[in-house]
């Protein structure tokens, strides 16, 4: 009991000491320094419609923070049950450029009208990264070749809705409340999944 | 101002900024410069480093403001952004050759003690040495004087998870001071 009392006292003192650190402040001219730096930057874009803001958000670079896999849109939920994984093959039979590893993206989204892959490898720009639909299986596929390393990506459904890849072994917080999927590409032509 | 008023005020300032009124962003800077600076102090070597990093955090927040989801509390978003910056900086620091500073001596030598006391400087040093998941829980709870619910929301934890982190963090600090005698 005595020990517990001592511990509580010690912790209370620590808590009090920590509270004392709350007085530290960068000073009265901090805000003006920030505003000066902002003042020399380009003006912010005007507020956009939500769909345009989503696209804008998608185009920005991400910071990565690993967090547990969160819930995903229903359009992407079938792949696990269908036993399909992100796989590596040469797609339509053409050789991958030297130094790049062939990859194939697959998404089950039968009700989508258009799907693209956007990620760190294409600057989050869907142009030229539209997936091909296989109506018989309700699947969308895209084959490409990427350098070895870690790549973040999402599927962009109908030009507006980002969806993470439910089959990805790793999904990360994009810092804005969404999730990016991560593809780890090994240079010996195998991916880590 | 209670929390709800604060949230509304933040949302107003964000909206005004996005509508072209840059000065509205200054409201947010002044409101949160303290917590962001104190966060950077925990991940940097000195106050000028921390002040510069804090500026970087606000500039980045301004640049990314269009991506802020107003359904989230502004400080939670800002803190997450600032924490990512801080950790990137700390990782770069680890790789760069450093002159190891004894914070206590440095402040004493310069004839100033901005942390108010050498004990405060020691506390900050110990806090810096904790794993961030405990250090940040402690900092938000006691330095920023947040309720456990707010700590949980900011760190993306359950309330019991936040409580556990705070308790473990305190215990780790206590053990550290106990070792020093």
Tab-separated table of N, CA and C in Angstrom, chain A residues 87-166:
chain	number	residue	atom	x	y	z
A	87	UNK	N	-1.030	-9.811	-58.828
A	87	UNK	CA	-0.084	-10.774	-59.321
A	87	UNK	C	0.849	-10.148	-60.335
A	88	UNK	N	1.835	-10.874	-60.658
A	88	UNK	CA	2.831	-10.379	-61.584
A	88	UNK	C	2.882	-11.270	-62.804
A	89	UNK	N	2.580	-10.725	-63.915
A	89	UNK	CA	2.813	-11.456	-65.152
A	89	UNK	C	3.068	-10.429	-66.233
A	90	UNK	N	3.305	-10.889	-67.404
A	90	UNK	CA	3.656	-9.945	-68.448
A	90	UNK	C	2.438	-9.365	-69.159
A	91	UNK	N	1.259	-9.550	-68.560
A	91	UNK	CA	0.058	-8.923	-69.110
A	91	UNK	C	-0.187	-9.337	-70.539
A	92	UNK	N	-0.145	-8.412	-71.431
A	92	UNK	CA	-0.499	-8.732	-72.819
A	92	UNK	C	0.706	-9.230	-73.618
A	93	UNK	N	1.700	-9.733	-72.952
A	93	UNK	CA	2.761	-10.452	-73.665
A	93	UNK	C	3.951	-9.604	-74.052
A	94	UNK	N	3.927	-8.324	-73.765
A	94	UNK	CA	5.079	-7.510	-74.141
A	94	UNK	C	6.103	-7.516	-73.022
A	95	UNK	N	7.358	-7.447	-73.379
A	95	UNK	CA	8.456	-7.474	-72.408
A	95	UNK	C	8.448	-6.191	-71.588
A	96	UNK	N	8.692	-6.315	-70.304
A	96	UNK	CA	8.782	-5.115	-69.470
A	96	UNK	C	10.083	-4.388	-69.783
A	97	UNK	N	10.063	-3.056	-69.761
A	97	UNK	CA	11.300	-2.315	-69.993
A	97	UNK	C	12.346	-2.688	-68.951
A	98	UNK	N	13.598	-2.506	-69.337
A	98	UNK	CA	14.691	-2.922	-68.469
A	98	UNK	C	14.627	-2.178	-67.133
A	99	UNK	N	14.871	-2.915	-66.064
A	99	UNK	CA	14.880	-2.284	-64.744
A	99	UNK	C	13.505	-2.182	-64.117
A	100	UNK	N	12.473	-2.469	-64.884
A	100	UNK	CA	11.121	-2.396	-64.349
A	100	UNK	C	10.547	-3.800	-64.178
A	101	UNK	N	9.638	-3.905	-63.253
A	101	UNK	CA	9.037	-5.204	-62.931
A	101	UNK	C	7.584	-5.200	-63.383
A	102	UNK	N	7.167	-6.218	-64.134
A	102	UNK	CA	5.774	-6.234	-64.582
A	102	UNK	C	4.825	-6.427	-63.404
A	103	UNK	N	3.729	-5.679	-63.422
A	103	UNK	CA	2.700	-5.803	-62.387
A	103	UNK	C	1.333	-5.785	-63.052
A	104	UNK	N	0.386	-6.415	-62.411
A	104	UNK	CA	-0.988	-6.360	-62.900
A	104	UNK	C	-1.898	-5.953	-61.748
A	105	UNK	N	-2.685	-4.937	-61.975
A	105	UNK	CA	-3.678	-4.518	-60.991
A	105	UNK	C	-5.017	-5.145	-61.353
A	106	UNK	N	-5.729	-5.617	-60.359
A	106	UNK	CA	-7.022	-6.252	-60.595
A	106	UNK	C	-8.028	-5.714	-59.586
A	107	UNK	N	-9.206	-5.394	-60.068
A	107	UNK	CA	-10.257	-4.908	-59.172
A	107	UNK	C	-11.584	-5.497	-59.605
A	108	UNK	N	-12.361	-5.943	-58.628
A	108	UNK	CA	-13.729	-6.373	-58.915
A	108	UNK	C	-14.652	-5.198	-58.630
A	109	UNK	N	-15.238	-4.662	-59.666
A	109	UNK	CA	-16.156	-3.525	-59.488
A	109	UNK	C	-17.166	-3.573	-60.621
A	110	UNK	N	-18.070	-4.539	-60.585
A	110	UNK	CA	-18.968	-4.786	-61.723
A	110	UNK	C	-19.857	-3.596	-62.081
A	111	UNK	N	-20.151	-2.747	-61.091
A	111	UNK	CA	-21.069	-1.656	-61.391
A	111	UNK	C	-20.365	-0.360	-61.774
A	112	UNK	N	-19.046	-0.371	-61.803
A	112	UNK	CA	-18.320	0.848	-62.175
A	112	UNK	C	-18.397	1.075	-63.673
A	113	UNK	N	-18.390	2.347	-64.047
A	113	UNK	CA	-18.396	2.660	-65.494
A	113	UNK	C	-16.975	2.818	-65.999
A	114	UNK	N	-16.098	3.290	-65.111
A	114	UNK	CA	-14.716	3.535	-65.515
A	114	UNK	C	-13.834	3.412	-64.271
A	115	UNK	N	-12.701	2.758	-64.436
A	115	UNK	CA	-11.783	2.627	-63.299
A	115	UNK	C	-10.365	2.936	-63.769
A	116	UNK	N	-9.636	3.655	-62.945
A	116	UNK	CA	-8.225	3.916	-63.241
A	116	UNK	C	-7.391	3.589	-62.013
A	117	UNK	N	-6.104	3.386	-62.239
A	117	UNK	CA	-5.163	3.208	-61.130
A	117	UNK	C	-4.381	4.513	-60.983
A	118	UNK	N	-4.369	5.056	-59.790
A	118	UNK	CA	-3.566	6.259	-59.556
A	118	UNK	C	-2.674	6.012	-58.344
A	119	UNK	N	-1.462	6.512	-58.434
A	119	UNK	CA	-0.546	6.243	-57.334
A	119	UNK	C	0.721	7.068	-57.400
A	120	UNK	N	1.626	6.704	-56.533
A	120	UNK	CA	2.884	7.438	-56.448
A	120	UNK	C	3.705	7.283	-57.727
A	121	UNK	N	3.435	6.240	-58.498
A	121	UNK	CA	4.194	5.979	-59.709
A	121	UNK	C	3.711	6.775	-60.902
A	122	UNK	N	2.526	7.379	-60.814
A	122	UNK	CA	2.032	8.195	-61.939
A	122	UNK	C	1.548	9.553	-61.455
A	123	UNK	N	2.111	9.951	-60.309
A	123	UNK	CA	1.779	11.271	-59.769
A	123	UNK	C	0.287	11.428	-59.505
A	124	UNK	N	-0.367	10.331	-59.185
A	124	UNK	CA	-1.794	10.330	-58.858
A	124	UNK	C	-2.629	10.902	-60.004
A	125	UNK	N	-2.184	10.657	-61.208
A	125	UNK	CA	-2.869	11.163	-62.396
A	125	UNK	C	-3.387	9.978	-63.194
A	126	UNK	N	-4.705	9.972	-63.441
A	126	UNK	CA	-5.335	8.819	-64.080
A	126	UNK	C	-5.090	8.740	-65.578
A	127	UNK	N	-4.590	9.815	-66.169
A	127	UNK	CA	-4.427	9.838	-67.632
A	127	UNK	C	-3.484	8.720	-68.069
A	128	UNK	N	-3.975	7.873	-68.961
A	128	UNK	CA	-3.162	6.766	-69.458
A	128	UNK	C	-3.166	5.551	-68.548
A	129	UNK	N	-3.906	5.587	-67.471
A	129	UNK	CA	-3.929	4.480	-66.513
A	129	UNK	C	-5.332	3.926	-66.303
A	130	UNK	N	-6.120	4.004	-67.361
A	130	UNK	CA	-7.475	3.461	-67.298
A	130	UNK	C	-7.425	1.945	-67.389
A	131	UNK	N	-8.202	1.293	-66.559
A	131	UNK	CA	-8.192	-0.169	-66.531
A	131	UNK	C	-9.111	-0.721	-67.616
A	132	UNK	N	-8.860	-1.970	-67.960
A	132	UNK	CA	-9.647	-2.649	-68.989
A	132	UNK	C	-10.679	-3.535	-68.318
A	133	UNK	N	-11.876	-3.478	-68.845
A	133	UNK	CA	-12.954	-4.238	-68.219
A	133	UNK	C	-13.095	-5.619	-68.843
A	134	UNK	N	-13.279	-6.606	-67.989
A	134	UNK	CA	-13.613	-7.956	-68.441
A	134	UNK	C	-15.057	-8.215	-68.004
A	135	UNK	N	-16.017	-7.983	-68.907
A	135	UNK	CA	-17.421	-8.029	-68.487
A	135	UNK	C	-17.856	-9.398	-67.978
A	136	UNK	N	-17.238	-10.461	-68.518
A	136	UNK	CA	-17.675	-11.799	-68.117
A	136	UNK	C	-17.364	-12.053	-66.648
A	137	UNK	N	-16.307	-11.450	-66.142
A	137	UNK	CA	-15.961	-11.701	-64.743
A	137	UNK	C	-16.210	-10.485	-63.851
A	138	UNK	N	-16.656	-9.394	-64.479
A	138	UNK	CA	-16.875	-8.173	-63.692
A	138	UNK	C	-15.594	-7.625	-63.116
A	139	UNK	N	-14.461	-7.917	-63.788
A	139	UNK	CA	-13.158	-7.486	-63.279
A	139	UNK	C	-12.576	-6.374	-64.142
A	140	UNK	N	-11.813	-5.559	-63.524
A	140	UNK	CA	-11.029	-4.535	-64.213
A	140	UNK	C	-9.565	-4.874	-64.024
A	141	UNK	N	-8.793	-4.794	-65.108
A	141	UNK	CA	-7.362	-5.104	-64.997
A	141	UNK	C	-6.532	-4.038	-65.693
A	142	UNK	N	-5.297	-3.932	-65.221
A	142	UNK	CA	-4.333	-3.066	-65.890
A	142	UNK	C	-2.955	-3.652	-65.661
A	143	UNK	N	-2.220	-3.838	-66.742
A	143	UNK	CA	-0.854	-4.342	-66.621
A	143	UNK	C	0.120	-3.230	-66.929
A	144	UNK	N	1.179	-3.208	-66.143
A	144	UNK	CA	2.206	-2.187	-66.371
A	144	UNK	C	3.529	-2.725	-65.850
A	145	UNK	N	4.500	-1.855	-65.718
A	145	UNK	CA	5.798	-2.241	-65.170
A	145	UNK	C	6.284	-1.110	-64.277
A	146	UNK	N	6.725	-1.466	-63.097
A	146	UNK	CA	7.141	-0.454	-62.136
A	146	UNK	C	8.551	-0.733	-61.631
A	147	UNK	N	9.249	0.287	-61.216
A	147	UNK	CA	10.551	0.046	-60.602
A	147	UNK	C	10.394	-0.656	-59.266
A	148	UNK	N	11.429	-1.348	-58.831
A	148	UNK	CA	11.347	-2.016	-57.536
A	148	UNK	C	11.243	-0.974	-56.424
A	149	UNK	N	10.623	-1.388	-55.348
A	149	UNK	CA	10.442	-0.461	-54.226
A	149	UNK	C	8.996	-0.433	-53.781
A	150	UNK	N	8.697	0.578	-53.011
A	150	UNK	CA	7.362	0.687	-52.426
A	150	UNK	C	6.536	1.701	-53.212
A	151	UNK	N	5.331	1.331	-53.577
A	151	UNK	CA	4.459	2.216	-54.348
A	151	UNK	C	3.088	2.289	-53.681
A	152	UNK	N	2.588	3.492	-53.528
A	152	UNK	CA	1.230	3.656	-53.007
A	152	UNK	C	0.269	3.866	-54.153
A	153	UNK	N	-0.940	3.381	-53.980
A	153	UNK	CA	-1.924	3.542	-55.058
A	153	UNK	C	-3.341	3.371	-54.514
A	154	UNK	N	-4.300	3.823	-55.303
A	154	UNK	CA	-5.708	3.515	-55.075
A	154	UNK	C	-6.356	3.321	-56.444
A	155	UNK	N	-7.541	2.748	-56.452
A	155	UNK	CA	-8.339	2.686	-57.674
A	155	UNK	C	-9.273	3.892	-57.675
A	156	UNK	N	-9.411	4.512	-58.808
A	156	UNK	CA	-10.308	5.655	-58.922
A	156	UNK	C	-11.541	5.228	-59.709
A	157	UNK	N	-12.674	5.160	-59.012
A	157	UNK	CA	-13.910	4.654	-59.623
A	157	UNK	C	-14.693	5.804	-60.222
A	158	UNK	N	-15.026	5.684	-61.499
A	158	UNK	CA	-15.864	6.674	-62.202
A	158	UNK	C	-15.320	8.091	-62.090
A	159	UNK	N	-14.040	8.178	-61.992
A	159	UNK	CA	-13.395	9.486	-61.994
A	159	UNK	C	-13.497	10.277	-60.707
A	160	UNK	N	-14.194	9.746	-59.704
A	160	UNK	CA	-14.405	10.545	-58.491
A	160	UNK	C	-14.125	9.822	-57.181
A	161	UNK	N	-14.296	8.508	-57.149
A	161	UNK	CA	-14.260	7.814	-55.847
A	161	UNK	C	-12.994	6.991	-55.689
A	162	UNK	N	-12.128	7.366	-54.760
A	162	UNK	CA	-10.929	6.551	-54.531
A	162	UNK	C	-11.260	5.347	-53.652
A	163	UNK	N	-10.717	4.213	-54.025
A	163	UNK	CA	-10.955	2.983	-53.280
A	163	UNK	C	-9.631	2.250	-53.102
A	164	UNK	N	-9.334	1.866	-51.888
A	164	UNK	CA	-8.096	1.122	-51.657
A	164	UNK	C	-8.256	-0.315	-52.125
A	165	UNK	N	-7.152	-1.013	-52.256
A	165	UNK	CA	-7.145	-2.376	-52.772
A	165	UNK	C	-7.290	-3.343	-51.610
A	166	UNK	N	-8.422	-4.034	-51.538
A	166	UNK	CA	-8.692	-4.911	-50.408
A	166	UNK	C	-7.715	-6.085	-50.351
